Structure formats: C-alpha cells, structure tokens
C-alpha cells in the first residue's frame, strides 16, 4: 500500500499550481502542434542576459514535472538565479527551451491522441534552434528534466540514442519493467491519469522492456558519447530515491559511464534549482561533479 500511495502521489504531484504572481522573464510562444493533433500548445525560452545575434550557444531542452508548465522557471525563481549565474560567469551561457507537457509523461501516447515526445524534440527544439541560432545537434543539444520530466528524459534518451550530448534526470522515478507495469495497471492512478492510453497494455512484456533502462543500458557503449547524470534528493520520495540508487548500481555493474548525485532537500523546486545550475555547469563542460558514493538505505 505504501508503494501504491507513492505511485499515486507521483502521478498527482503539483497537479494544482499556485496562483501567486511572479516576474515574467521567459519568452513565451503559442503554436499549433501537429504532434498534439493540431491543438495549440505553448513553449517558453530562457535566453541569457545580453544575448547577441552573433552568439552560438548550447541549447537545453528542459522537461517540466507534473502540474507545472512552460512558465516553471519564472514561477519558481530559476530564471533569476540563471540570470545572476550567467552574468557573473558561474553558469555557462545557454538557451533553454521549456515546452508544455501537461500531465502527458513526455510520451508519444499509445492511443495516438498525443505525441509529447515528438512535440518537444521534433517541433519545439528545431523552432528554438532556428530562432536563436544555437549550436548544432547533437554536440550542442542537451536534455534535462525534473520529476515527470526526468523520467521522460531517460525514456527519450533510449528512444533517440545519440540525439543529445547530455541527458540529466533530476528526481525522476527510474522505473524498471515491474514498476512500469504496476504504475500502468494501478486502478487508483488510472482514475486521474489514463495510463493505458499513455503507455498501452502491459503485455507482451517485451514491449514494456523497450522503455526500461535496466534492460536497454547493459553495455559500456550503451550511451555512446551521451553524458548521463542522474540525481535525487536526500529526502526524496522513496520511489525516486530507490529507483535512482538501483539505476546507479545497475549502470556501475555494467560499466555504463554516468554521474550519480545525491543533493540535500526534498522533492521540489527549492532543492532542484541549485541542482539545475550544477547540472548546467557539468553537462555543458564547465565543471565536474564527483561520482557519488551511494549506500542504499536499509
């Protein structure tokens, strides 16, 4: 029952966003999306202070968590932090694209009604790259997400090997096949999220295993040149912490290069904001983060 309640809380996390006003620093655009069945969807772009037309900066595709949206950097004070860091040189300059993901798990839905992965990677990413003349992919493109977005980033990395120079998962549930089946079939979760429409039937098992990093990443060259960072909070939800520890151990066992990082705090933006800064330093090549010595809790 405890595991089930954690799965439910993950599905419903931050479903109702706060109504407080906040500075609007991001550039926000609404377009008609083919991947989302010709509905209108929004994306936001963070552009560094004093951006000039002759700059060719890295492009980060950032996937928000459940209940958040393209305004999440403004809403949670991340834009201001990035402004300070990029002005004083402590954070590498980058353009950051934040698509609208609703509660869609950044998946191309099994029923075909929504294709959030294609929307983010095939529609938003090229639009922002053209508009802000960023560095060419894959060397100049990076994928990052928090919570639901972190789980989506791992899944997209499996679907599109070599498409990004780096992938960063912050407080994401690293689901193996058993957890994915449990999540998809959970009746309580499915009253709020149409999991079978999103992920499809859990048989045959081989179909579910296509989205399982414990199955797909089993050789030292599994990630190619893509740099992987997985991070979770010291007081994170059990499903996130346990999944992160298990994935870290699995990758270590199979010689898959990655960085694992445990940061102070709980599952939320107060803890995530400084980790996003650190991930930008590490993944964009301006810093190093030591591999964590992680001992699973008893």
PDB file of C-alpha atoms in Angstrom:
ATOM      1  CA  UNK A   1       0.000   0.000   0.000  1.00  0.00           C
ATOM      2  CA  UNK A   2       2.851   2.376   0.757  1.00  0.00           C
ATOM      3  CA  UNK A   3       4.360   1.824  -2.707  1.00  0.00           C
ATOM      4  CA  UNK A   4       0.937   2.338  -4.263  1.00  0.00           C
ATOM      5  CA  UNK A   5       0.395   5.634  -2.435  1.00  0.00           C
ATOM      6  CA  UNK A   6       3.806   6.804  -3.630  1.00  0.00           C
ATOM      7  CA  UNK A   7       2.892   5.995  -7.223  1.00  0.00           C
ATOM      8  CA  UNK A   8      -0.332   7.941  -6.835  1.00  0.00           C
ATOM      9  CA  UNK A   9       1.440  10.930  -5.314  1.00  0.00           C
ATOM     10  CA  UNK A  10       3.912  10.875  -8.189  1.00  0.00           C
ATOM     11  CA  UNK A  11       1.092  10.920 -10.736  1.00  0.00           C
ATOM     12  CA  UNK A  12      -0.697  13.765  -8.974  1.00  0.00           C
ATOM     13  CA  UNK A  13       2.319  15.817  -7.915  1.00  0.00           C
ATOM     14  CA  UNK A  14       1.696  19.550  -8.099  1.00  0.00           C
ATOM     15  CA  UNK A  15      -1.494  18.980 -10.075  1.00  0.00           C
ATOM     16  CA  UNK A  16      -2.789  22.352  -8.941  1.00  0.00           C
ATOM     17  CA  UNK A  17      -0.212  25.102  -9.430  1.00  0.00           C
ATOM     18  CA  UNK A  18      -0.065  28.095  -7.133  1.00  0.00           C
ATOM     19  CA  UNK A  19      -1.721  31.363  -8.104  1.00  0.00           C
ATOM     20  CA  UNK A  20       0.920  33.765  -6.774  1.00  0.00           C
ATOM     21  CA  UNK A  21       2.229  36.392  -9.166  1.00  0.00           C
ATOM     22  CA  UNK A  22       5.835  36.178 -10.292  1.00  0.00           C
ATOM     23  CA  UNK A  23       8.228  38.084 -12.596  1.00  0.00           C
ATOM     24  CA  UNK A  24       7.817  37.031 -16.214  1.00  0.00           C
ATOM     25  CA  UNK A  25      11.307  36.745 -17.650  1.00  0.00           C
ATOM     26  CA  UNK A  26      10.797  33.946 -20.212  1.00  0.00           C
ATOM     27  CA  UNK A  27       9.862  34.423 -23.859  1.00  0.00           C
ATOM     28  CA  UNK A  28       6.572  32.555 -24.364  1.00  0.00           C
ATOM     29  CA  UNK A  29       5.095  31.427 -27.679  1.00  0.00           C
ATOM     30  CA  UNK A  30       1.922  29.542 -28.604  1.00  0.00           C
ATOM     31  CA  UNK A  31       1.807  27.492 -31.811  1.00  0.00           C
ATOM     32  CA  UNK A  32      -0.347  24.883 -33.461  1.00  0.00           C
ATOM     33  CA  UNK A  33       1.232  21.460 -32.944  1.00  0.00           C
ATOM     34  CA  UNK A  34       0.955  18.622 -35.425  1.00  0.00           C
ATOM     35  CA  UNK A  35       2.205  16.158 -32.788  1.00  0.00           C
ATOM     36  CA  UNK A  36      -0.595  17.199 -30.445  1.00  0.00           C
ATOM     37  CA  UNK A  37      -3.314  16.672 -33.068  1.00  0.00           C
ATOM     38  CA  UNK A  38      -3.338  20.269 -34.347  1.00  0.00           C
ATOM     39  CA  UNK A  39      -4.140  21.758 -30.954  1.00  0.00           C
ATOM     40  CA  UNK A  40      -2.406  24.885 -29.702  1.00  0.00           C
ATOM     41  CA  UNK A  41       0.446  24.438 -27.249  1.00  0.00           C
ATOM     42  CA  UNK A  42       2.902  26.781 -25.592  1.00  0.00           C
ATOM     43  CA  UNK A  43       6.629  26.765 -25.089  1.00  0.00           C
ATOM     44  CA  UNK A  44       8.901  29.170 -23.259  1.00  0.00           C
ATOM     45  CA  UNK A  45      12.502  30.099 -23.915  1.00  0.00           C
ATOM     46  CA  UNK A  46      15.130  31.312 -21.499  1.00  0.00           C
ATOM     47  CA  UNK A  47      17.713  33.497 -23.254  1.00  0.00           C
ATOM     48  CA  UNK A  48      20.765  34.695 -21.290  1.00  0.00           C
ATOM     49  CA  UNK A  49      21.186  38.353 -20.351  1.00  0.00           C
ATOM     50  CA  UNK A  50      22.782  40.495 -23.072  1.00  0.00           C
ATOM     51  CA  UNK A  51      22.298  37.813 -25.701  1.00  0.00           C
ATOM     52  CA  UNK A  52      23.712  38.919 -29.052  1.00  0.00           C
ATOM     53  CA  UNK A  53      22.925  37.819 -32.576  1.00  0.00           C
ATOM     54  CA  UNK A  54      26.430  36.516 -33.191  1.00  0.00           C
ATOM     55  CA  UNK A  55      26.400  34.114 -30.223  1.00  0.00           C
ATOM     56  CA  UNK A  56      26.123  30.398 -30.908  1.00  0.00           C
ATOM     57  CA  UNK A  57      25.100  28.909 -27.599  1.00  0.00           C
ATOM     58  CA  UNK A  58      24.237  25.386 -26.455  1.00  0.00           C
ATOM     59  CA  UNK A  59      20.528  24.550 -26.475  1.00  0.00           C
ATOM     60  CA  UNK A  60      18.948  22.788 -23.486  1.00  0.00           C
ATOM     61  CA  UNK A  61      15.544  21.127 -23.841  1.00  0.00           C
ATOM     62  CA  UNK A  62      14.007  21.178 -20.344  1.00  0.00           C
ATOM     63  CA  UNK A  63      11.056  18.935 -19.462  1.00  0.00           C
ATOM     64  CA  UNK A  64       8.942  20.111 -16.531  1.00  0.00           C
ATOM     65  CA  UNK A  65       7.236  17.930 -13.936  1.00  0.00           C
ATOM     66  CA  UNK A  66       3.584  17.022 -13.468  1.00  0.00           C
ATOM     67  CA  UNK A  67       1.360  20.014 -12.786  1.00  0.00           C
ATOM     68  CA  UNK A  68       3.979  22.538 -13.936  1.00  0.00           C
ATOM     69  CA  UNK A  69       4.224  24.239 -17.292  1.00  0.00           C
ATOM     70  CA  UNK A  70       6.434  26.329 -19.576  1.00  0.00           C
ATOM     71  CA  UNK A  71       6.462  29.145 -17.007  1.00  0.00           C
ATOM     72  CA  UNK A  72       8.108  26.957 -14.339  1.00  0.00           C
ATOM     73  CA  UNK A  73      11.479  28.772 -14.382  1.00  0.00           C
ATOM     74  CA  UNK A  74       9.766  32.111 -13.750  1.00  0.00           C
ATOM     75  CA  UNK A  75       7.257  30.694 -11.272  1.00  0.00           C
ATOM     76  CA  UNK A  76       9.948  29.076  -9.124  1.00  0.00           C
ATOM     77  CA  UNK A  77      12.674  31.727  -9.352  1.00  0.00           C
ATOM     78  CA  UNK A  78      15.030  29.744 -11.578  1.00  0.00           C
ATOM     79  CA  UNK A  79      15.175  32.441 -14.271  1.00  0.00           C
ATOM     80  CA  UNK A  80      16.503  34.966 -11.765  1.00  0.00           C
ATOM     81  CA  UNK A  81      19.109  32.504 -10.491  1.00  0.00           C
ATOM     82  CA  UNK A  82      20.273  31.765 -14.021  1.00  0.00           C
ATOM     83  CA  UNK A  83      20.484  35.484 -14.800  1.00  0.00           C
ATOM     84  CA  UNK A  84      22.786  36.005 -11.825  1.00  0.00           C
ATOM     85  CA  UNK A  85      24.939  32.988 -12.634  1.00  0.00           C
ATOM     86  CA  UNK A  86      25.296  33.764 -16.320  1.00  0.00           C
ATOM     87  CA  UNK A  87      26.148  37.387 -15.615  1.00  0.00           C
ATOM     88  CA  UNK A  88      28.926  36.517 -13.174  1.00  0.00           C
ATOM     89  CA  UNK A  89      30.175  33.604 -15.266  1.00  0.00           C
ATOM     90  CA  UNK A  90      29.484  30.862 -12.714  1.00  0.00           C
ATOM     91  CA  UNK A  91      26.969  29.177 -15.057  1.00  0.00           C
ATOM     92  CA  UNK A  92      27.671  28.546 -18.762  1.00  0.00           C
ATOM     93  CA  UNK A  93      25.558  30.618 -21.120  1.00  0.00           C
ATOM     94  CA  UNK A  94      22.838  28.606 -22.833  1.00  0.00           C
ATOM     95  CA  UNK A  95      19.429  28.921 -24.446  1.00  0.00           C
ATOM     96  CA  UNK A  96      16.828  26.802 -22.629  1.00  0.00           C
ATOM     97  CA  UNK A  97      13.567  25.674 -24.249  1.00  0.00           C
ATOM     98  CA  UNK A  98      10.679  24.604 -21.991  1.00  0.00           C
ATOM     99  CA  UNK A  99       7.726  23.019 -23.841  1.00  0.00           C
ATOM    100  CA  UNK A 100       4.239  22.499 -22.454  1.00  0.00           C
ATOM    101  CA  UNK A 101       3.945  18.888 -21.332  1.00  0.00           C
ATOM    102  CA  UNK A 102       0.663  18.856 -19.395  1.00  0.00           C
ATOM    103  CA  UNK A 103       0.397  15.571 -17.459  1.00  0.00           C
ATOM    104  CA  UNK A 104       1.426  13.655 -20.566  1.00  0.00           C
ATOM    105  CA  UNK A 105       4.602  11.993 -19.224  1.00  0.00           C
ATOM    106  CA  UNK A 106       6.520  13.312 -22.265  1.00  0.00           C
ATOM    107  CA  UNK A 107       5.374  10.197 -24.105  1.00  0.00           C
ATOM    108  CA  UNK A 108       4.012   9.505 -27.561  1.00  0.00           C
ATOM    109  CA  UNK A 109       0.750   8.085 -26.298  1.00  0.00           C
ATOM    110  CA  UNK A 110      -0.073   4.523 -27.212  1.00  0.00           C
ATOM    111  CA  UNK A 111      -3.589   5.515 -28.394  1.00  0.00           C
ATOM    112  CA  UNK A 112      -2.110   8.063 -30.817  1.00  0.00           C
ATOM    113  CA  UNK A 113      -4.025  11.025 -29.384  1.00  0.00           C
ATOM    114  CA  UNK A 114      -0.941  12.902 -28.151  1.00  0.00           C
ATOM    115  CA  UNK A 115       2.758  12.747 -29.037  1.00  0.00           C
ATOM    116  CA  UNK A 116       4.540  14.789 -26.390  1.00  0.00           C
ATOM    117  CA  UNK A 117       7.974  13.384 -27.224  1.00  0.00           C
ATOM    118  CA  UNK A 118       7.641  14.401 -30.873  1.00  0.00           C
ATOM    119  CA  UNK A 119       6.240  17.800 -29.890  1.00  0.00           C
ATOM    120  CA  UNK A 120       9.235  18.546 -27.673  1.00  0.00           C
ATOM    121  CA  UNK A 121      12.034  17.080 -29.803  1.00  0.00           C
ATOM    122  CA  UNK A 122      10.772  17.455 -33.373  1.00  0.00           C
ATOM    123  CA  UNK A 123       8.769  20.679 -33.128  1.00  0.00           C
ATOM    124  CA  UNK A 124       9.945  22.864 -30.241  1.00  0.00           C
ATOM    125  CA  UNK A 125      13.668  22.063 -30.396  1.00  0.00           C
ATOM    126  CA  UNK A 126      14.106  22.951 -34.104  1.00  0.00           C
ATOM    127  CA  UNK A 127      11.976  26.102 -33.765  1.00  0.00           C
ATOM    128  CA  UNK A 128      14.099  27.416 -30.916  1.00  0.00           C
ATOM    129  CA  UNK A 129      17.329  26.378 -32.637  1.00  0.00           C
ATOM    130  CA  UNK A 130      16.388  28.380 -35.749  1.00  0.00           C
ATOM    131  CA  UNK A 131      15.121  31.395 -33.841  1.00  0.00           C
ATOM    132  CA  UNK A 132      18.180  31.662 -31.584  1.00  0.00           C
ATOM    133  CA  UNK A 133      20.800  30.192 -33.958  1.00  0.00           C
ATOM    134  CA  UNK A 134      22.106  27.770 -31.340  1.00  0.00           C
ATOM    135  CA  UNK A 135      24.889  25.232 -31.711  1.00  0.00           C
ATOM    136  CA  UNK A 136      24.239  22.240 -33.945  1.00  0.00           C
ATOM    137  CA  UNK A 137      22.858  18.991 -32.562  1.00  0.00           C
ATOM    138  CA  UNK A 138      23.849  16.609 -31.199  1.00  0.00           C
ATOM    139  CA  UNK A 139      27.041  18.240 -29.887  1.00  0.00           C
ATOM    140  CA  UNK A 140      25.279  21.451 -28.870  1.00  0.00           C
ATOM    141  CA  UNK A 141      21.977  19.977 -27.647  1.00  0.00           C
ATOM    142  CA  UNK A 142      21.209  18.799 -24.115  1.00  0.00           C
ATOM    143  CA  UNK A 143      18.157  17.174 -22.490  1.00  0.00           C
ATOM    144  CA  UNK A 144      17.176  17.786 -18.865  1.00  0.00           C
ATOM    145  CA  UNK A 145      14.076  17.232 -16.742  1.00  0.00           C
ATOM    146  CA  UNK A 146      12.687  17.150 -13.220  1.00  0.00           C
ATOM    147  CA  UNK A 147      10.274  14.586 -11.733  1.00  0.00           C
ATOM    148  CA  UNK A 148       7.903  13.538 -14.546  1.00  0.00           C
ATOM    149  CA  UNK A 149      10.237  15.362 -16.937  1.00  0.00           C
ATOM    150  CA  UNK A 150      13.240  13.451 -15.626  1.00  0.00           C
ATOM    151  CA  UNK A 151      11.530  10.134 -16.301  1.00  0.00           C
ATOM    152  CA  UNK A 152      10.646  11.441 -19.751  1.00  0.00           C
ATOM    153  CA  UNK A 153      14.240  12.477 -20.415  1.00  0.00           C
ATOM    154  CA  UNK A 154      15.510   8.959 -19.675  1.00  0.00           C
ATOM    155  CA  UNK A 155      12.857   7.434 -21.934  1.00  0.00           C
ATOM    156  CA  UNK A 156      13.581   9.854 -24.798  1.00  0.00           C
ATOM    157  CA  UNK A 157      17.301   9.118 -24.461  1.00  0.00           C
ATOM    158  CA  UNK A 158      16.523   5.415 -25.010  1.00  0.00           C
ATOM    159  CA  UNK A 159      14.281   6.164 -27.998  1.00  0.00           C
ATOM    160  CA  UNK A 160      16.756   8.572 -29.618  1.00  0.00           C
ATOM    161  CA  UNK A 161      20.278   7.354 -28.895  1.00  0.00           C
ATOM    162  CA  UNK A 162      22.945   9.898 -29.762  1.00  0.00           C
ATOM    163  CA  UNK A 163      20.480  12.770 -30.283  1.00  0.00           C
ATOM    164  CA  UNK A 164      21.800  14.766 -27.309  1.00  0.00           C
ATOM    165  CA  UNK A 165      25.261  15.489 -25.980  1.00  0.00           C
ATOM    166  CA  UNK A 166      23.963  15.056 -22.435  1.00  0.00           C
ATOM    167  CA  UNK A 167      20.896  13.832 -20.560  1.00  0.00           C
ATOM    168  CA  UNK A 168      20.122  14.874 -16.980  1.00  0.00           C
ATOM    169  CA  UNK A 169      17.451  13.278 -14.784  1.00  0.00           C
ATOM    170  CA  UNK A 170      16.647  15.167 -11.550  1.00  0.00           C
ATOM    171  CA  UNK A 171      14.284  13.467  -9.067  1.00  0.00           C
ATOM    172  CA  UNK A 172      12.884  11.148 -11.706  1.00  0.00           C
ATOM    173  CA  UNK A 173      11.418   7.712 -10.961  1.00  0.00           C
ATOM    174  CA  UNK A 174      13.779   5.250 -12.671  1.00  0.00           C
ATOM    175  CA  UNK A 175      11.177   2.598 -13.454  1.00  0.00           C
ATOM    176  CA  UNK A 176      12.126  -0.933 -14.369  1.00  0.00           C
ATOM    177  CA  UNK A 177       9.620  -3.153 -16.160  1.00  0.00           C
ATOM    178  CA  UNK A 178       7.905  -4.343 -12.964  1.00  0.00           C
ATOM    179  CA  UNK A 179       7.375  -0.808 -11.675  1.00  0.00           C
ATOM    180  CA  UNK A 180       6.130   0.358 -15.075  1.00  0.00           C
ATOM    181  CA  UNK A 181       3.591  -2.467 -15.172  1.00  0.00           C
ATOM    182  CA  UNK A 182       2.480  -1.716 -11.613  1.00  0.00           C
ATOM    183  CA  UNK A 183       2.127   2.000 -12.381  1.00  0.00           C
ATOM    184  CA  UNK A 184       0.226   1.430 -15.629  1.00  0.00           C
ATOM    185  CA  UNK A 185      -2.218  -1.065 -14.117  1.00  0.00           C
ATOM    186  CA  UNK A 186      -2.831   0.765 -10.846  1.00  0.00           C
ATOM    187  CA  UNK A 187      -6.568   1.474 -10.705  1.00  0.00           C
ATOM    188  CA  UNK A 188      -6.264   4.453  -8.402  1.00  0.00           C
ATOM    189  CA  UNK A 189      -3.629   6.119 -10.587  1.00  0.00           C
ATOM    190  CA  UNK A 190      -5.726   5.457 -13.689  1.00  0.00           C
ATOM    191  CA  UNK A 191      -8.669   7.399 -12.242  1.00  0.00           C
ATOM    192  CA  UNK A 192      -6.543  10.542 -12.618  1.00  0.00           C
ATOM    193  CA  UNK A 193      -4.176   9.611 -15.448  1.00  0.00           C
ATOM    194  CA  UNK A 194      -5.226   7.499 -18.473  1.00  0.00           C
ATOM    195  CA  UNK A 195      -2.181   5.255 -18.094  1.00  0.00           C
ATOM    196  CA  UNK A 196      -3.326   2.599 -20.565  1.00  0.00           C
ATOM    197  CA  UNK A 197      -3.932   5.304 -23.183  1.00  0.00           C
ATOM    198  CA  UNK A 198      -0.475   6.748 -22.441  1.00  0.00           C
ATOM    199  CA  UNK A 199       1.658   3.609 -22.105  1.00  0.00           C
ATOM    200  CA  UNK A 200      -0.551   0.940 -23.633  1.00  0.00           C
ATOM    201  CA  UNK A 201      -1.140  -2.649 -22.480  1.00  0.00           C
ATOM    202  CA  UNK A 202       1.489  -4.277 -20.299  1.00  0.00           C
ATOM    203  CA  UNK A 203       1.611  -7.407 -22.470  1.00  0.00           C
ATOM    204  CA  UNK A 204       3.690  -8.523 -24.180  1.00  0.00           C
ATOM    205  CA  UNK A 205       6.368  -7.829 -21.621  1.00  0.00           C
ATOM    206  CA  UNK A 206       8.937  -7.231 -24.361  1.00  0.00           C
ATOM    207  CA  UNK A 207       7.049  -4.084 -25.382  1.00  0.00           C
ATOM    208  CA  UNK A 208       7.312  -2.653 -21.859  1.00  0.00           C
ATOM    209  CA  UNK A 209      11.013  -3.501 -21.747  1.00  0.00           C
ATOM    210  CA  UNK A 210      11.685  -1.075 -24.592  1.00  0.00           C
ATOM    211  CA  UNK A 211      11.229   1.730 -22.035  1.00  0.00           C
ATOM    212  CA  UNK A 212      13.277   0.033 -19.316  1.00  0.00           C
ATOM    213  CA  UNK A 213      16.795   1.499 -18.836  1.00  0.00           C
ATOM    214  CA  UNK A 214      17.732  -1.577 -16.794  1.00  0.00           C
ATOM    215  CA  UNK A 215      17.190  -3.632 -19.965  1.00  0.00           C
ATOM    216  CA  UNK A 216      18.322  -1.188 -22.630  1.00  0.00           C
ATOM    217  CA  UNK A 217      21.527   0.045 -20.957  1.00  0.00           C
ATOM    218  CA  UNK A 218      23.624  -3.054 -20.289  1.00  0.00           C
ATOM    219  CA  UNK A 219      26.897  -2.459 -22.122  1.00  0.00           C
ATOM    220  CA  UNK A 220      29.674   0.104 -21.638  1.00  0.00           C
ATOM    221  CA  UNK A 221      28.860   1.690 -25.014  1.00  0.00           C
ATOM    222  CA  UNK A 222      25.077   1.780 -24.422  1.00  0.00           C
ATOM    223  CA  UNK A 223      25.029   5.582 -24.248  1.00  0.00           C
ATOM    224  CA  UNK A 224      27.626   6.240 -26.914  1.00  0.00           C
ATOM    225  CA  UNK A 225      29.010   9.728 -26.370  1.00  0.00           C
ATOM    226  CA  UNK A 226      25.979  10.962 -24.431  1.00  0.00           C
ATOM    227  CA  UNK A 227      26.827  12.109 -20.900  1.00  0.00           C
ATOM    228  CA  UNK A 228      24.287  10.892 -18.348  1.00  0.00           C
ATOM    229  CA  UNK A 229      23.637  12.451 -14.948  1.00  0.00           C
ATOM    230  CA  UNK A 230      21.033  11.068 -12.524  1.00  0.00           C
ATOM    231  CA  UNK A 231      20.280  12.963  -9.325  1.00  0.00           C
ATOM    232  CA  UNK A 232      17.837  12.695  -6.452  1.00  0.00           C
ATOM    233  CA  UNK A 233      17.274  14.421  -3.122  1.00  0.00           C
ATOM    234  CA  UNK A 234      18.389  13.051   0.218  1.00  0.00           C
ATOM    235  CA  UNK A 235      14.751  13.220   1.393  1.00  0.00           C
ATOM    236  CA  UNK A 236      13.169  12.426  -1.964  1.00  0.00           C
ATOM    237  CA  UNK A 237      10.166  10.169  -2.409  1.00  0.00           C
ATOM    238  CA  UNK A 238      11.023   6.534  -1.877  1.00  0.00           C
ATOM    239  CA  UNK A 239      10.147   5.552  -5.452  1.00  0.00           C
ATOM    240  CA  UNK A 240      12.570   8.203  -6.746  1.00  0.00           C
ATOM    241  CA  UNK A 241      15.393   7.525  -4.312  1.00  0.00           C
ATOM    242  CA  UNK A 242      15.177   3.740  -4.552  1.00  0.00           C
ATOM    243  CA  UNK A 243      14.942   3.880  -8.338  1.00  0.00           C
ATOM    244  CA  UNK A 244      17.940   6.207  -8.555  1.00  0.00           C
ATOM    245  CA  UNK A 245      20.046   4.002  -6.308  1.00  0.00           C
ATOM    246  CA  UNK A 246      19.071   0.902  -8.289  1.00  0.00           C
ATOM    247  CA  UNK A 247      19.816   2.506 -11.666  1.00  0.00           C
ATOM    248  CA  UNK A 248      23.154   3.824 -10.414  1.00  0.00           C
ATOM    249  CA  UNK A 249      24.106   0.337  -9.195  1.00  0.00           C
ATOM    250  CA  UNK A 250      22.957  -1.227 -12.464  1.00  0.00           C
ATOM    251  CA  UNK A 251      24.954   1.206 -14.605  1.00  0.00           C
ATOM    252  CA  UNK A 252      28.028   0.713 -12.422  1.00  0.00           C
ATOM    253  CA  UNK A 253      27.709  -3.057 -12.693  1.00  0.00           C
ATOM    254  CA  UNK A 254      27.574  -2.905 -16.498  1.00  0.00           C
ATOM    255  CA  UNK A 255      30.288  -0.282 -16.890  1.00  0.00           C
ATOM    256  CA  UNK A 256      27.959   2.394 -18.297  1.00  0.00           C
ATOM    257  CA  UNK A 257      29.577   5.802 -17.811  1.00  0.00           C
ATOM    258  CA  UNK A 258      27.417   8.203 -15.805  1.00  0.00           C
ATOM    259  CA  UNK A 259      27.368  10.568 -12.845  1.00  0.00           C
ATOM    260  CA  UNK A 260      25.078   9.966  -9.853  1.00  0.00           C
ATOM    261  CA  UNK A 261      24.427  12.823  -7.436  1.00  0.00           C
ATOM    262  CA  UNK A 262      22.512  12.995  -4.157  1.00  0.00           C
ATOM    263  CA  UNK A 263      21.559  16.535  -3.152  1.00  0.00           C
ATOM    264  CA  UNK A 264      20.094  17.941   0.043  1.00  0.00           C
ATOM    265  CA  UNK A 265      16.374  18.537   0.337  1.00  0.00           C
ATOM    266  CA  UNK A 266      13.050  17.102  -0.728  1.00  0.00           C
ATOM    267  CA  UNK A 267      11.126  16.576  -3.963  1.00  0.00           C
ATOM    268  CA  UNK A 268      10.584  20.162  -5.078  1.00  0.00           C
ATOM    269  CA  UNK A 269      11.922  23.328  -6.634  1.00  0.00           C
ATOM    270  CA  UNK A 270      13.767  24.618  -3.565  1.00  0.00           C
ATOM    271  CA  UNK A 271      16.091  21.623  -3.885  1.00  0.00           C
ATOM    272  CA  UNK A 272      16.029  21.379  -7.700  1.00  0.00           C
ATOM    273  CA  UNK A 273      17.023  24.973  -8.527  1.00  0.00           C
ATOM    274  CA  UNK A 274      20.680  24.731  -7.392  1.00  0.00           C
ATOM    275  CA  UNK A 275      20.965  21.252  -8.952  1.00  0.00           C
ATOM    276  CA  UNK A 276      19.832  22.641 -12.320  1.00  0.00           C
ATOM    277  CA  UNK A 277      22.654  25.189 -12.068  1.00  0.00           C
ATOM    278  CA  UNK A 278      25.161  22.471 -11.170  1.00  0.00           C
ATOM    279  CA  UNK A 279      23.943  20.236 -13.992  1.00  0.00           C
ATOM    280  CA  UNK A 280      24.418  23.058 -16.494  1.00  0.00           C
ATOM    281  CA  UNK A 281      27.989  23.501 -15.285  1.00  0.00           C
ATOM    282  CA  UNK A 282      28.723  19.786 -15.504  1.00  0.00           C
ATOM    283  CA  UNK A 283      26.901  18.881 -18.691  1.00  0.00           C
ATOM    284  CA  UNK A 284      27.906  21.934 -20.698  1.00  0.00           C
ATOM    285  CA  UNK A 285      31.533  21.215 -19.935  1.00  0.00           C
ATOM    286  CA  UNK A 286      32.411  23.969 -17.494  1.00  0.00           C
ATOM    287  CA  UNK A 287      32.636  21.897 -14.334  1.00  0.00           C
ATOM    288  CA  UNK A 288      32.989  18.443 -12.842  1.00  0.00           C
ATOM    289  CA  UNK A 289      30.888  16.611 -10.307  1.00  0.00           C
ATOM    290  CA  UNK A 290      32.452  13.723  -8.454  1.00  0.00           C
ATOM    291  CA  UNK A 291      30.720  10.359  -8.709  1.00  0.00           C
ATOM    292  CA  UNK A 292      28.629   9.911  -5.588  1.00  0.00           C
ATOM    293  CA  UNK A 293      29.412   7.190  -3.051  1.00  0.00           C
ATOM    294  CA  UNK A 294      25.890   5.937  -2.523  1.00  0.00           C
ATOM    295  CA  UNK A 295      24.864   3.421   0.106  1.00  0.00           C
ATOM    296  CA  UNK A 296      21.209   2.357  -0.185  1.00  0.00           C
ATOM    297  CA  UNK A 297      19.174   2.801   2.991  1.00  0.00           C
ATOM    298  CA  UNK A 298      18.237  -0.318   4.874  1.00  0.00           C
TER     299      UNK A 298
END
